[in-house]
């Protein structure tokens, strides 16, 4: 299962803070880590890709994920927009 995350800079740390997951700045809040962390939590093995293209992150991550399934690189996909 591939995990494709549409994420925009700044959203990830703020959402963790809003959810009470962190109370202060810690290392590892960079956007590029989001897909790997979600993949780990879900227990998936396969592609994990964080995509930050500003306003089109969700669309680009969906296109990349669907293309990966179509070409047989992934059996299924999980699309997440943060």
CSV table of N, CA and C in Angstrom, one decimal:
chain,number,residue,atom,x,y,z
A,1,UNK,N,0.9,-1.2,0.0
A,1,UNK,CA,0.0,0.0,0.0
A,1,UNK,C,0.9,1.2,0.0
A,2,UNK,N,0.6,2.1,-0.9
A,2,UNK,CA,1.4,3.4,-1.0
A,2,UNK,C,0.7,4.5,-0.2
A,3,UNK,N,1.4,5.3,0.5
A,3,UNK,CA,0.8,6.4,1.2
A,3,UNK,C,1.3,7.7,0.5
A,4,UNK,N,0.4,8.5,0.0
A,4,UNK,CA,0.7,9.7,-0.7
A,4,UNK,C,0.0,10.8,0.1
A,5,UNK,N,0.8,11.8,0.6
A,5,UNK,CA,0.3,12.8,1.5
A,5,UNK,C,0.4,14.2,0.8
A,6,UNK,N,-0.7,14.9,0.6
A,6,UNK,CA,-0.6,16.3,0.1
A,6,UNK,C,-0.5,17.2,1.3
A,7,UNK,N,0.6,17.9,1.4
A,7,UNK,CA,0.9,18.6,2.6
A,7,UNK,C,1.5,20.0,2.2
A,8,UNK,N,1.1,21.0,3.0
A,8,UNK,CA,1.7,22.3,2.7
A,8,UNK,C,2.5,22.7,3.9
A,9,UNK,N,3.6,23.4,3.6
A,9,UNK,CA,4.6,23.8,4.7
A,9,UNK,C,3.8,24.5,5.8
A,10,UNK,N,4.1,24.2,7.0
A,10,UNK,CA,3.5,24.8,8.2
A,10,UNK,C,2.3,24.1,8.7
A,11,UNK,N,1.6,23.4,7.9
A,11,UNK,CA,0.4,22.7,8.4
A,11,UNK,C,0.6,21.6,9.4
A,12,UNK,N,1.7,20.8,9.1
A,12,UNK,CA,1.9,19.6,9.9
A,12,UNK,C,2.1,19.9,11.3
A,13,UNK,N,3.1,20.7,11.7
A,13,UNK,CA,3.4,21.1,13.1
A,13,UNK,C,2.2,21.7,13.7
A,14,UNK,N,1.5,22.6,13.0
A,14,UNK,CA,0.3,23.2,13.6
A,14,UNK,C,-0.8,22.2,14.0
A,15,UNK,N,-1.0,21.3,13.1
A,15,UNK,CA,-2.1,20.3,13.3
A,15,UNK,C,-1.7,19.4,14.5
A,16,UNK,N,-0.5,19.0,14.6
A,16,UNK,CA,0.0,18.2,15.8
A,16,UNK,C,-0.2,19.0,17.1
A,17,UNK,N,0.1,20.3,17.0
A,17,UNK,CA,-0.1,21.1,18.2
A,17,UNK,C,-1.6,21.3,18.5
A,18,UNK,N,-2.4,21.5,17.5
A,18,UNK,CA,-3.8,21.6,17.8
A,18,UNK,C,-4.4,20.3,18.4
A,19,UNK,N,-3.9,19.2,18.0
A,19,UNK,CA,-4.4,17.9,18.5
A,19,UNK,C,-3.8,17.6,19.9
A,20,UNK,N,-2.9,18.4,20.4
A,20,UNK,CA,-2.4,18.2,21.7
A,20,UNK,C,-1.2,17.2,21.7
A,21,UNK,N,-0.7,16.8,20.5
A,21,UNK,CA,0.3,15.8,20.4
A,21,UNK,C,1.7,16.4,20.8
A,22,UNK,N,1.9,17.7,20.6
A,22,UNK,CA,3.1,18.3,21.1
A,22,UNK,C,2.8,19.6,21.8
A,23,UNK,N,3.6,20.0,22.7
A,23,UNK,CA,3.3,21.2,23.5
A,23,UNK,C,4.4,22.3,23.1
A,24,UNK,N,5.4,21.9,22.5
A,24,UNK,CA,6.5,22.8,22.1
A,24,UNK,C,7.2,22.3,20.9
A,25,UNK,N,8.0,23.2,20.3
A,25,UNK,CA,8.7,22.8,19.1
A,25,UNK,C,9.7,21.6,19.4
A,26,UNK,N,9.6,20.6,18.6
A,26,UNK,CA,10.6,19.5,18.7
A,26,UNK,C,11.1,19.2,17.3
A,27,UNK,N,12.2,18.6,17.1
A,27,UNK,CA,12.8,18.3,15.8
A,27,UNK,C,11.9,17.2,15.2
A,28,UNK,N,12.0,17.2,13.8
A,28,UNK,CA,11.2,16.2,13.1
A,28,UNK,C,9.8,16.6,12.7
A,29,UNK,N,9.5,17.9,12.7
A,29,UNK,CA,8.2,18.3,12.3
A,29,UNK,C,8.2,18.8,10.8
A,30,UNK,N,9.3,18.5,10.1
A,30,UNK,CA,9.3,18.9,8.7
A,30,UNK,C,8.3,18.1,7.9
A,31,UNK,N,7.7,18.7,6.9
A,31,UNK,CA,6.7,18.2,6.1
A,31,UNK,C,7.1,16.8,5.4
A,32,UNK,N,8.3,16.7,5.1
A,32,UNK,CA,8.8,15.5,4.4
A,32,UNK,C,8.7,14.3,5.2
A,33,UNK,N,8.6,14.4,6.5
A,33,UNK,CA,8.5,13.3,7.4
A,33,UNK,C,7.0,12.8,7.6
A,34,UNK,N,6.0,13.5,7.1
A,34,UNK,CA,4.6,13.2,7.4
A,34,UNK,C,4.2,11.8,6.8
A,35,UNK,N,4.6,11.6,5.5
A,35,UNK,CA,4.2,10.3,4.9
A,35,UNK,C,4.8,9.1,5.6
A,36,UNK,N,6.1,9.2,5.9
A,36,UNK,CA,6.8,8.1,6.6
A,36,UNK,C,6.1,7.8,8.0
A,37,UNK,N,5.8,8.9,8.7
A,37,UNK,CA,5.2,8.7,10.0
A,37,UNK,C,3.8,8.0,9.9
A,38,UNK,N,3.0,8.5,8.9
A,38,UNK,CA,1.7,7.9,8.7
A,38,UNK,C,1.8,6.5,8.2
A,39,UNK,N,2.7,6.2,7.3
A,39,UNK,CA,3.0,4.8,6.9
A,39,UNK,C,3.3,3.9,8.0
A,40,UNK,N,4.2,4.4,8.9
A,40,UNK,CA,4.6,3.6,10.1
A,40,UNK,C,3.4,3.3,11.0
A,41,UNK,N,2.6,4.3,11.2
A,41,UNK,CA,1.4,4.1,12.1
A,41,UNK,C,0.4,3.1,11.5
A,42,UNK,N,0.2,3.2,10.2
A,42,UNK,CA,-0.7,2.3,9.5
A,42,UNK,C,-0.1,0.9,9.3
A,43,UNK,N,1.2,0.8,9.4
A,43,UNK,CA,1.9,-0.5,9.2
A,43,UNK,C,2.0,-0.9,7.8
A,44,UNK,N,2.1,0.1,6.9
A,44,UNK,CA,2.2,-0.2,5.5
A,44,UNK,C,3.6,-0.4,5.0
A,45,UNK,N,3.8,-1.1,4.0
A,45,UNK,CA,5.1,-1.3,3.4
A,45,UNK,C,4.9,-0.9,1.9
A,46,UNK,N,5.6,0.0,1.5
A,46,UNK,CA,5.5,0.5,0.1
A,46,UNK,C,5.9,1.9,0.0
A,47,UNK,N,5.5,2.5,-1.1
A,47,UNK,CA,5.8,3.9,-1.3
A,47,UNK,C,5.2,4.8,-0.2
A,48,UNK,N,6.0,5.8,0.2
A,48,UNK,CA,5.4,6.8,1.1
A,48,UNK,C,6.0,8.1,0.7
A,49,UNK,N,5.1,9.0,0.3
A,49,UNK,CA,5.6,10.2,-0.4
A,49,UNK,C,4.8,11.4,0.1
A,50,UNK,N,5.5,12.4,0.6
A,50,UNK,CA,4.9,13.7,1.0
A,50,UNK,C,5.1,14.7,-0.2
A,51,UNK,N,4.0,15.3,-0.6
A,51,UNK,CA,4.1,16.2,-1.7
A,51,UNK,C,3.6,17.6,-1.3
A,52,UNK,N,4.5,18.5,-1.5
A,52,UNK,CA,4.2,19.9,-1.2
A,52,UNK,C,4.3,20.8,-2.5
A,53,UNK,N,3.2,21.1,-3.1
A,53,UNK,CA,3.2,21.9,-4.3
A,53,UNK,C,2.3,23.1,-4.1
A,54,UNK,N,2.3,23.6,-2.8
A,54,UNK,CA,1.5,24.7,-2.4
A,54,UNK,C,0.0,24.4,-2.6
A,55,UNK,N,-0.7,25.1,-3.5
A,55,UNK,CA,-2.1,25.0,-3.6
A,55,UNK,C,-2.6,23.7,-4.2
A,56,UNK,N,-1.8,23.0,-4.9
A,56,UNK,CA,-2.2,21.8,-5.7
A,56,UNK,C,-1.7,20.5,-5.0
A,57,UNK,N,-1.3,20.5,-3.8
A,57,UNK,CA,-0.7,19.3,-3.1
A,57,UNK,C,-1.7,18.1,-3.1
A,58,UNK,N,-2.9,18.3,-2.8
A,58,UNK,CA,-3.9,17.2,-2.8
A,58,UNK,C,-4.1,16.6,-4.2
A,59,UNK,N,-4.2,17.5,-5.2
A,59,UNK,CA,-4.4,17.0,-6.6
A,59,UNK,C,-3.2,16.2,-7.0
A,60,UNK,N,-2.0,16.8,-6.8
A,60,UNK,CA,-0.8,16.1,-7.3
A,60,UNK,C,-0.6,14.8,-6.6
A,61,UNK,N,-0.8,14.7,-5.3
A,61,UNK,CA,-0.7,13.5,-4.5
A,61,UNK,C,-1.7,12.4,-5.0
A,62,UNK,N,-2.9,12.8,-5.4
A,62,UNK,CA,-3.9,11.9,-5.9
A,62,UNK,C,-3.4,11.4,-7.3
A,63,UNK,N,-2.9,12.2,-8.1
A,63,UNK,CA,-2.5,11.8,-9.4
A,63,UNK,C,-1.3,10.9,-9.3
A,64,UNK,N,-0.4,11.2,-8.5
A,64,UNK,CA,0.8,10.3,-8.3
A,64,UNK,C,0.4,8.9,-7.8
A,65,UNK,N,-0.5,8.9,-6.8
A,65,UNK,CA,-1.0,7.6,-6.2
A,65,UNK,C,-1.7,6.8,-7.2
A,66,UNK,N,-2.7,7.4,-7.9
A,66,UNK,CA,-3.4,6.6,-8.9
A,66,UNK,C,-2.5,6.1,-10.0
A,67,UNK,N,-1.6,6.9,-10.4
A,67,UNK,CA,-0.6,6.5,-11.5
A,67,UNK,C,0.2,5.3,-11.0
A,68,UNK,N,0.6,5.3,-9.7
A,68,UNK,CA,1.4,4.2,-9.2
A,68,UNK,C,0.6,2.9,-9.2
A,69,UNK,N,-0.7,3.0,-8.8
A,69,UNK,CA,-1.5,1.8,-8.9
A,69,UNK,C,-1.7,1.3,-10.3
A,70,UNK,N,-2.0,2.3,-11.2
A,70,UNK,CA,-2.2,1.9,-12.6
A,70,UNK,C,-1.0,1.2,-13.2
A,71,UNK,N,0.2,1.7,-12.8
A,71,UNK,CA,1.4,1.1,-13.4
A,71,UNK,C,1.9,-0.2,-12.6
A,72,UNK,N,1.2,-0.5,-11.5
A,72,UNK,CA,1.5,-1.7,-10.8
A,72,UNK,C,2.6,-1.5,-9.7
A,73,UNK,N,3.0,-0.3,-9.5
A,73,UNK,CA,4.1,0.0,-8.5
A,73,UNK,C,3.5,-0.2,-7.0
A,74,UNK,N,2.2,0.0,-6.9
A,74,UNK,CA,1.6,-0.2,-5.6
A,74,UNK,C,0.3,-1.0,-5.9
A,75,UNK,N,-0.1,-1.8,-4.9
A,75,UNK,CA,-1.4,-2.6,-5.0
A,75,UNK,C,-2.6,-1.7,-4.7
A,76,UNK,N,-2.4,-0.8,-3.8
A,76,UNK,CA,-3.5,0.0,-3.3
A,76,UNK,C,-2.8,1.3,-2.8
A,77,UNK,N,-3.6,2.3,-2.5
A,77,UNK,CA,-3.1,3.5,-2.0
A,77,UNK,C,-3.9,4.2,-0.9
A,78,UNK,N,-3.3,5.0,-0.1
A,78,UNK,CA,-4.0,5.8,0.9
A,78,UNK,C,-3.7,7.2,0.6
A,79,UNK,N,-4.7,8.0,0.3
A,79,UNK,CA,-4.5,9.4,0.0
A,79,UNK,C,-4.9,10.3,1.2
A,80,UNK,N,-4.0,11.1,1.6
A,80,UNK,CA,-4.2,11.9,2.8
A,80,UNK,C,-3.8,13.4,2.5
A,81,UNK,N,-4.7,14.3,2.8
A,81,UNK,CA,-4.4,15.7,2.7
A,81,UNK,C,-4.3,16.3,4.1
A,82,UNK,N,-3.2,17.0,4.3
A,82,UNK,CA,-3.0,17.6,5.6
A,82,UNK,C,-2.9,19.1,5.3
